[in-house]
XYZ file of C-alpha atoms in Angstrom:
553
model
C 86.864 140.052 118.650
C 90.347 140.413 116.753
C 92.966 138.819 118.501
C 95.818 141.104 119.451
C 98.706 138.951 120.517
C 101.009 141.882 121.119
C 99.146 143.060 124.350
C 99.962 139.818 125.890
C 103.577 139.395 124.714
C 106.211 139.681 127.351
C 107.898 143.404 126.854
C 111.200 143.020 124.992
C 114.111 143.135 127.256
C 117.607 145.404 126.736
C 120.193 143.834 124.584
C 123.415 142.914 126.205
C 125.291 145.728 124.504
C 122.978 148.317 125.801
C 123.271 147.047 129.366
C 127.197 147.209 128.817
C 127.173 150.915 127.392
C 124.885 152.226 130.163
C 127.236 150.674 132.974
C 130.204 151.977 131.035
C 128.647 155.667 130.880
C 128.067 155.530 134.455
C 131.411 154.293 135.359
C 133.226 156.736 132.989
C 131.109 159.694 134.313
C 130.026 159.668 137.999
C 132.621 156.916 138.690
C 135.441 158.925 137.713
C 134.746 162.351 139.378
C 137.849 162.128 141.239
C 139.852 162.006 137.814
C 137.757 164.813 136.369
C 138.283 166.818 139.351
C 142.071 166.158 139.080
C 142.155 167.215 135.356
C 140.062 170.077 136.137
C 142.554 171.306 138.762
C 145.501 171.539 136.221
C 145.761 175.162 134.636
C 146.978 173.812 131.261
C 143.699 172.209 130.833
C 141.669 175.041 132.104
C 140.276 176.054 128.518
C 138.103 174.667 125.569
C 141.135 172.467 124.479
C 140.970 170.823 127.990
C 137.370 170.266 127.823
C 137.800 168.482 124.443
C 140.593 166.395 126.065
C 138.501 165.413 128.888
C 135.631 164.302 126.702
C 137.827 162.176 124.640
C 139.457 160.832 127.669
C 136.127 159.776 128.970
C 134.969 158.347 125.762
C 138.199 156.235 125.647
C 137.691 154.933 129.312
C 134.000 154.197 128.338
C 135.026 152.257 125.243
C 137.680 150.129 127.111
C 135.009 149.235 129.845
C 132.539 147.967 127.140
C 135.464 146.177 125.234
C 136.420 144.444 128.722
C 132.633 143.722 129.386
C 132.259 141.955 126.316
C 134.587 139.506 127.298
C 132.055 138.228 130.050
C 128.934 139.046 128.175
C 127.189 135.842 128.629
C 124.131 134.981 130.028
C 125.278 133.724 133.492
C 128.414 136.104 133.690
C 127.439 139.611 132.603
C 125.406 140.837 135.548
C 127.878 139.344 138.312
C 130.715 140.825 136.505
C 129.056 144.217 136.197
C 128.068 144.171 139.701
C 131.694 143.618 140.840
C 132.721 146.724 138.353
C 129.976 149.034 139.733
C 130.565 148.177 143.363
C 134.439 148.706 143.034
C 133.887 152.024 141.258
C 131.712 153.146 143.867
C 134.282 152.424 146.608
C 136.918 153.730 144.548
C 135.157 156.894 143.830
C 134.389 157.318 147.638
C 137.822 157.035 149.009
C 139.430 158.995 145.997
C 137.074 161.766 146.587
C 136.791 161.982 150.459
C 140.619 161.479 151.201
C 142.411 162.690 148.104
C 144.243 159.122 147.554
C 144.912 157.138 144.548
C 144.508 153.442 144.039
C 147.507 151.498 143.082
C 149.785 148.473 144.367
C 150.573 150.329 147.753
C 147.238 151.368 148.596
C 145.936 147.903 147.612
C 148.300 146.268 150.319
C 146.791 148.599 152.812
C 143.592 147.464 152.066
C 144.493 143.832 152.260
C 146.278 144.219 155.408
C 143.335 146.412 157.118
C 142.206 144.754 160.278
C 138.686 144.920 161.291
C 139.136 147.526 163.870
C 140.822 149.846 161.272
C 138.051 149.192 158.766
C 135.359 150.269 161.363
C 137.092 153.479 161.806
C 136.698 154.299 158.208
C 132.864 153.532 158.157
C 130.551 156.345 158.426
C 127.154 157.176 157.400
C 128.640 159.516 154.817
C 130.296 156.420 153.343
C 127.290 154.365 153.753
C 125.190 157.034 151.595
C 127.897 157.242 149.084
C 128.046 153.522 148.459
C 124.237 153.190 148.315
C 124.210 156.008 145.963
C 127.021 155.241 143.573
C 127.092 151.285 143.969
C 123.986 149.693 145.492
C 121.440 151.730 143.325
C 123.059 150.997 139.975
C 123.431 147.539 140.795
C 119.811 147.174 141.881
C 118.721 148.539 138.593
C 121.127 146.116 136.903
C 119.483 143.157 138.375
C 116.027 144.349 137.738
C 116.720 144.825 134.092
C 115.482 142.088 131.790
C 118.102 141.076 129.095
C 117.182 139.525 126.041
C 119.867 136.948 124.794
C 120.327 135.808 121.327
C 121.727 132.166 120.463
C 125.136 131.321 121.875
C 126.640 131.535 118.498
C 125.270 135.057 117.700
C 126.066 136.311 121.179
C 129.800 135.031 120.591
C 129.989 136.924 117.090
C 128.491 140.098 119.102
C 130.887 140.071 121.664
C 133.767 139.728 119.289
C 132.371 142.836 117.222
C 131.960 144.549 120.751
C 135.564 144.122 121.618
C 136.979 145.020 118.474
C 134.599 148.060 118.020
C 135.288 149.162 121.671
C 139.093 149.060 121.228
C 138.633 150.863 117.892
C 136.889 153.754 119.434
C 139.573 153.838 122.410
C 142.216 154.015 119.890
C 140.569 156.682 117.841
C 139.620 158.707 121.050
C 143.420 158.371 122.254
C 144.421 159.580 118.663
C 142.421 162.611 118.971
C 143.924 163.651 122.172
C 147.154 161.886 122.050
C 149.309 164.877 122.514
C 147.334 166.129 125.536
C 147.040 162.506 126.975
C 151.044 161.837 126.765
C 151.764 164.972 128.164
C 149.161 165.032 131.118
C 150.192 161.554 131.918
C 153.897 162.023 131.695
C 153.818 165.514 133.852
C 150.954 164.108 136.344
C 151.583 160.540 136.614
C 149.407 160.328 139.803
C 146.371 160.840 137.360
C 146.569 157.356 135.892
C 145.940 155.906 139.301
C 142.495 157.821 139.340
C 141.096 155.836 136.551
C 138.297 153.768 138.182
C 137.825 151.227 138.803
C 140.651 150.098 136.415
C 143.075 151.152 138.820
C 141.825 148.791 141.352
C 141.927 145.770 139.103
C 145.512 146.512 137.827
C 146.701 147.258 141.245
C 145.248 143.607 142.287
C 146.993 142.279 138.975
C 150.408 143.869 139.806
C 149.956 142.662 143.313
C 149.680 139.133 141.894
C 153.280 139.464 140.096
C 154.729 141.318 142.846
C 153.248 140.116 146.165
C 153.304 141.731 149.649
C 155.908 138.991 150.440
C 158.703 138.076 148.268
C 159.030 134.313 147.936
C 156.853 133.749 150.758
C 157.627 129.996 150.902
C 160.674 131.013 153.322
C 162.209 133.572 155.245
C 166.212 133.431 154.745
C 168.323 133.898 157.775
C 170.180 137.193 158.442
C 173.154 137.805 160.402
C 173.754 134.894 162.078
C 177.315 135.616 162.595
C 175.945 138.497 165.002
C 177.936 138.727 168.306
C 178.496 141.439 170.953
C 182.046 141.809 172.333
C 182.375 141.139 176.167
C 181.814 144.234 178.447
C 184.621 145.604 180.347
C 184.459 145.128 184.071
C 181.864 147.226 185.756
C 179.966 147.944 182.533
C 176.130 147.606 182.945
C 174.045 145.743 180.265
C 172.120 147.888 178.021
C 168.341 148.342 178.408
C 167.116 150.010 175.201
C 163.501 150.932 174.255
C 163.032 151.224 170.503
C 159.990 152.759 169.950
C 158.095 152.651 166.486
C 155.581 155.568 166.286
C 152.646 155.605 163.919
C 151.805 158.228 161.459
C 153.506 161.114 163.400
C 154.838 163.853 161.045
C 158.058 165.781 161.959
C 156.560 169.447 161.411
C 154.013 168.936 164.155
C 156.773 168.181 166.825
C 157.643 171.309 169.023
C 160.946 170.079 169.174
C 161.144 170.480 165.569
C 160.166 174.174 165.227
C 156.152 173.650 164.961
C 154.604 176.800 166.414
C 152.709 174.988 168.849
C 154.277 173.359 171.875
C 153.324 169.748 171.413
C 156.271 168.343 172.985
C 157.022 169.942 176.189
C 157.701 166.809 178.188
C 160.564 165.583 175.798
C 162.045 168.962 175.774
C 162.242 168.790 179.513
C 164.131 165.787 179.337
C 166.819 166.951 176.930
C 166.414 164.695 173.953
C 168.053 164.998 170.633
C 165.567 165.420 167.916
C 166.700 164.987 164.125
C 164.765 167.412 162.061
C 165.493 166.059 158.575
C 164.495 162.441 158.765
C 162.586 160.722 156.310
C 160.553 157.266 155.942
C 160.980 154.278 153.816
C 157.452 154.158 152.669
C 154.080 156.216 153.027
C 152.394 153.029 154.912
C 153.111 150.795 157.707
C 153.186 147.776 155.737
C 156.010 149.245 153.631
C 158.064 151.149 156.127
C 158.260 148.910 159.003
C 159.702 145.857 156.985
C 161.834 148.248 155.069
C 163.355 150.067 158.001
C 164.079 146.478 159.673
C 166.015 145.515 156.792
C 169.568 146.167 156.027
C 168.950 147.011 152.458
C 167.543 150.369 152.261
C 164.395 151.641 150.269
C 165.444 151.138 146.797
C 166.928 147.631 147.078
C 164.321 146.390 149.535
C 161.704 147.333 146.883
C 163.592 145.161 144.299
C 164.551 142.351 146.412
C 163.600 138.926 145.406
C 163.475 137.135 148.695
C 162.347 137.731 152.456
C 165.006 137.536 154.910
C 164.970 138.075 158.937
C 165.191 141.719 160.070
C 166.637 143.617 162.790
C 164.940 141.759 165.807
C 166.436 138.404 164.565
C 169.899 139.845 164.217
C 169.686 141.358 167.774
C 168.585 138.048 168.962
C 171.240 136.167 167.027
C 173.682 138.585 169.150
C 172.479 137.166 172.150
C 170.316 140.046 173.350
C 166.918 139.393 175.039
C 164.333 140.778 172.511
C 160.807 141.886 173.406
C 158.174 142.983 171.063
C 155.186 144.714 172.355
C 152.578 145.596 169.920
C 149.569 147.954 170.737
C 148.202 147.772 167.087
C 145.863 145.021 165.684
C 147.658 145.248 162.493
C 150.722 143.638 163.952
C 154.307 143.983 163.238
C 154.201 143.251 159.419
C 156.261 140.221 159.926
C 159.406 141.656 161.723
C 158.687 140.362 165.066
C 157.619 136.764 164.046
C 160.528 134.912 165.430
C 161.188 136.839 168.613
C 158.989 136.934 172.058
C 156.051 139.107 171.403
C 152.951 140.547 173.423
C 150.266 141.357 171.160
C 147.539 144.056 171.660
C 145.098 141.478 173.078
C 147.632 140.490 175.993
C 147.900 144.084 176.843
C 144.399 144.727 177.831
C 144.204 146.656 180.969
C 141.187 148.296 182.689
C 141.328 152.076 182.300
C 143.908 151.925 179.599
C 141.700 150.161 177.020
C 138.262 150.648 175.681
C 135.348 148.264 175.210
C 136.525 147.481 171.742
C 139.927 146.433 172.781
C 141.920 149.364 171.763
C 144.354 150.625 174.317
C 146.219 153.893 174.869
C 149.902 153.441 174.187
C 150.760 154.103 178.007
C 149.472 150.394 178.403
C 152.945 149.040 177.179
C 154.590 150.451 180.220
C 152.461 148.380 182.510
C 153.869 145.217 183.759
C 156.999 145.733 181.609
C 159.286 144.504 184.503
C 157.722 141.300 184.964
C 157.560 140.688 181.111
C 161.411 141.267 180.872
C 162.076 138.913 183.959
C 160.596 136.267 182.049
C 162.978 136.474 179.285
C 166.046 134.145 179.260
C 168.409 135.048 182.174
C 171.611 134.649 180.122
C 170.320 136.844 177.281
C 169.118 139.344 179.851
C 172.522 139.474 181.508
C 173.885 140.574 178.024
C 171.234 143.392 177.588
C 167.538 144.012 176.887
C 165.856 145.356 173.688
C 162.432 146.154 173.893
C 160.572 147.346 170.617
C 157.286 149.152 171.376
C 155.001 149.461 168.240
C 152.491 152.447 169.308
C 149.055 153.244 168.080
C 150.243 156.769 167.947
C 148.440 159.061 165.697
C 146.621 156.531 163.496
C 143.774 158.152 161.634
C 141.163 158.910 160.704
C 139.908 158.633 164.186
C 142.455 160.835 165.728
C 140.223 161.995 168.646
C 140.410 158.044 169.907
C 144.159 158.498 170.090
C 144.385 160.908 173.137
C 142.833 160.712 176.424
C 140.753 163.700 178.017
C 143.811 165.140 179.950
C 145.687 165.595 176.813
C 143.385 167.533 174.475
C 145.121 170.444 174.658
C 143.917 171.939 171.386
C 140.042 172.284 170.965
C 137.823 172.173 169.276
C 138.794 168.768 167.752
C 137.214 166.664 165.022
C 135.262 163.991 166.811
C 134.402 161.946 163.864
C 136.120 159.458 161.450
C 134.755 161.524 158.605
C 137.238 164.025 158.375
C 135.752 165.984 155.590
C 132.752 166.708 157.950
C 135.192 168.962 160.093
C 137.136 172.204 159.577
C 140.811 171.679 159.161
C 141.171 173.414 162.039
C 139.409 170.866 163.919
C 141.143 167.866 162.029
C 144.695 169.740 163.148
C 143.542 170.238 166.618
C 142.633 166.415 166.865
C 145.906 165.349 165.444
C 148.215 167.634 167.452
C 146.355 166.193 170.537
C 147.856 162.648 169.488
C 151.406 164.250 169.226
C 150.722 165.713 172.818
C 149.967 162.559 174.167
C 152.781 160.681 172.319
C 154.994 163.392 174.116
C 153.850 162.369 177.485
C 154.244 158.631 176.704
C 157.747 158.907 175.306
C 158.666 161.027 178.311
C 157.114 158.473 180.664
C 159.309 155.844 179.005
C 162.326 157.859 179.762
C 161.263 158.214 183.360
C 160.824 154.421 183.389
C 164.449 153.957 182.031
C 165.892 156.514 184.522
C 164.350 154.301 187.267
C 166.624 151.476 186.128
C 169.956 153.400 185.888
C 171.304 151.576 188.933
C 171.539 148.340 187.265
C 171.526 149.132 183.489
C 172.561 151.505 180.829
C 169.412 152.534 179.425
C 168.602 154.502 176.226
C 165.413 155.161 173.974
C 165.020 155.745 170.345
C 161.844 156.750 168.783
C 160.920 157.442 165.186
C 157.721 157.131 163.178
C 156.950 154.738 160.374
C 155.470 157.323 157.912
C 153.966 160.729 158.230
C 150.233 161.853 157.354
C 148.187 164.421 155.006
C 145.744 166.522 157.139
C 143.844 168.048 154.373
C 146.482 169.817 152.395
C 145.386 170.164 148.889
C 142.065 167.908 149.946
C 144.713 165.062 150.817
C 143.862 163.268 154.056
C 145.781 160.138 155.778
C 148.560 158.448 154.118
C 149.452 155.570 151.553
C 150.117 157.338 148.256
C 152.897 156.136 146.051
C 156.298 157.323 147.411
C 157.464 159.080 144.238
C 154.603 161.599 144.383
C 153.450 161.292 147.851
C 153.711 164.808 149.410
C 156.693 165.310 152.017
C 154.170 165.376 154.952
C 153.697 161.566 154.496
C 157.265 160.993 154.397
C 158.859 163.465 156.815
C 159.255 161.795 160.269
C 160.261 162.597 163.780
C 163.465 160.717 165.007
C 164.301 161.142 168.743
C 167.230 159.784 170.811
C 167.610 159.786 174.607
C 170.764 158.131 176.105
C 171.594 157.912 179.625
C 175.002 159.111 180.991
C 175.930 155.444 181.262
C 174.970 154.391 178.006
C 176.949 157.445 176.660
C 180.028 156.556 178.357
C 180.060 152.865 177.276
C 179.027 153.392 173.575
C 181.276 156.384 172.952
C 178.328 158.057 171.499
C 177.023 161.127 173.304
C 174.062 163.011 172.935
C 175.889 166.436 172.161
C 177.530 164.369 169.052
C 174.173 163.190 167.756
C 172.799 166.672 168.039
C 175.296 167.894 165.442
C 173.220 165.464 163.017
C 170.058 167.624 163.963
C 169.759 169.059 160.512
C 171.423 166.472 158.303
C 169.179 164.317 156.026
C 168.581 160.894 157.521
C 166.279 158.100 156.653
C 164.981 154.772 157.780
C 167.459 153.228 155.395
C 170.029 154.214 158.374
C 167.802 152.692 161.236
C 168.919 149.103 161.052
C 172.818 149.885 161.028
C 172.386 152.481 163.532
C 170.727 150.290 165.965
C 173.412 147.731 165.535
C 176.022 150.445 166.163
C 174.430 151.559 169.115
C 174.265 148.107 170.646
C 177.752 147.346 169.649
C 176.679 144.382 167.411
C 179.144 143.153 164.820
C 178.026 141.259 161.772
C 178.814 140.932 158.129
C 175.440 142.680 157.159
C 176.415 145.735 159.231
C 177.344 148.949 157.188
C 179.221 151.539 158.979
C 178.264 154.062 156.264
C 174.785 154.004 157.403
C 175.280 154.145 161.209
C 174.755 157.591 162.510
C 176.742 156.979 165.495
C 180.002 156.374 163.653
C 180.963 159.931 163.678
C 180.492 160.179 167.354
C 182.439 157.054 168.108
C 185.259 158.333 165.932
C 185.455 161.877 167.548
C 185.495 160.033 170.830
């Protein structure tokens, strides 16, 4: 019998270049559906020239991926590296397509600071299916593929050639479409953050150069000279609740002209609502540290060092300061040096679920006892309580309001917002505002019950806003410069007791004159210091909204 060795020979495997090209094709096409959707929505590209530009752009992305992959094209590194790329592309594609977000440094900060409870709320069967199809399936095929490797020297030459060839193709594709590419990237800068998964890797690299915390080795002191002038005889110490809201947008407050009456209880208590207030950022990690700083948004983002913040300065001034946190994500560092009660310590039957999440009413529970535990000499000067709400945190809006406050139905009862109609999403969100209205009204009633011994006041503002499906955008966290206004336009509410108005010289009637004036979280630090009569070198009267009222008085 004639020997036929080819029948028993092992089948020839794929060349490394073939594997890299196939992975790049997958990433440049399916993995970048959000980018292609964004480009297709641009009217200037809705023609044959736009199609050619899209093809050239896809070729450029694929060629860059091949060139970068070639740097890792070795026997023990190629498959692990491509696994990371494919899974990152799958996750990025899902979130960009589902929520309309882009991925850059700000969004990466959100990801890194997301706690387990918030992460669970993003999970859904839709997400699992998408990740299995877009990520796990191609990764499984990758690991099943047999790759035939040449000698080490030959592979080194092949890798060098692939890098050069990939970059050459990318440059050629860029040259063919340079006019359209430059115009598109200049006029629609958000599109560059849709290039997947290069956007994620670039964001991580930038985050390494510009970490979440500047000079994290130390927090520099701030306002150590802070002090409060002695009160005149008969004056009562202030008792102030500073409520930090979560994900509330100004245009969904009935007080601010919303068609739905979402804030009836606050309206009945005669609060002042500023209708033209704006946030420092589009996520908690950006907004809260910024508003607690004296710097303002621009200077805060350019700072070189971390410093103490508003809570520390009030404590330096001699006030009894307490932070209550109803979020597992915490205070983003602004409460680290003052007495704090976290969400675990707030657990109360009937107000908290089995997973440990509590309704915002829980922060009033036992508050008198918590204040009584603060140092007596500080309480004699005054008490400032910060309340960090769960508020309207998404995407599981339906969890943020109890049954009695679900005024608008049907509401979306899943965290996969895309499965609900926009009406259902808005209903669920508006119910959170109705509940926030009740919580703030309850806070005011609690303060009123203490008027005999204190001069009470309340200030509420949200950390940022929220997108509810407008232009297929959901949630928040887009880069500030091109985030829609609904992610930055926030509610800001004052309630001052008659005694507080008399002692501070700031009246609600006067604050009401600022109702439509543009204000921002840049003013928060200095306005709080002004309300509480704190003198310090870091206080800037020009950013204190109460200055006008004291002058008028």
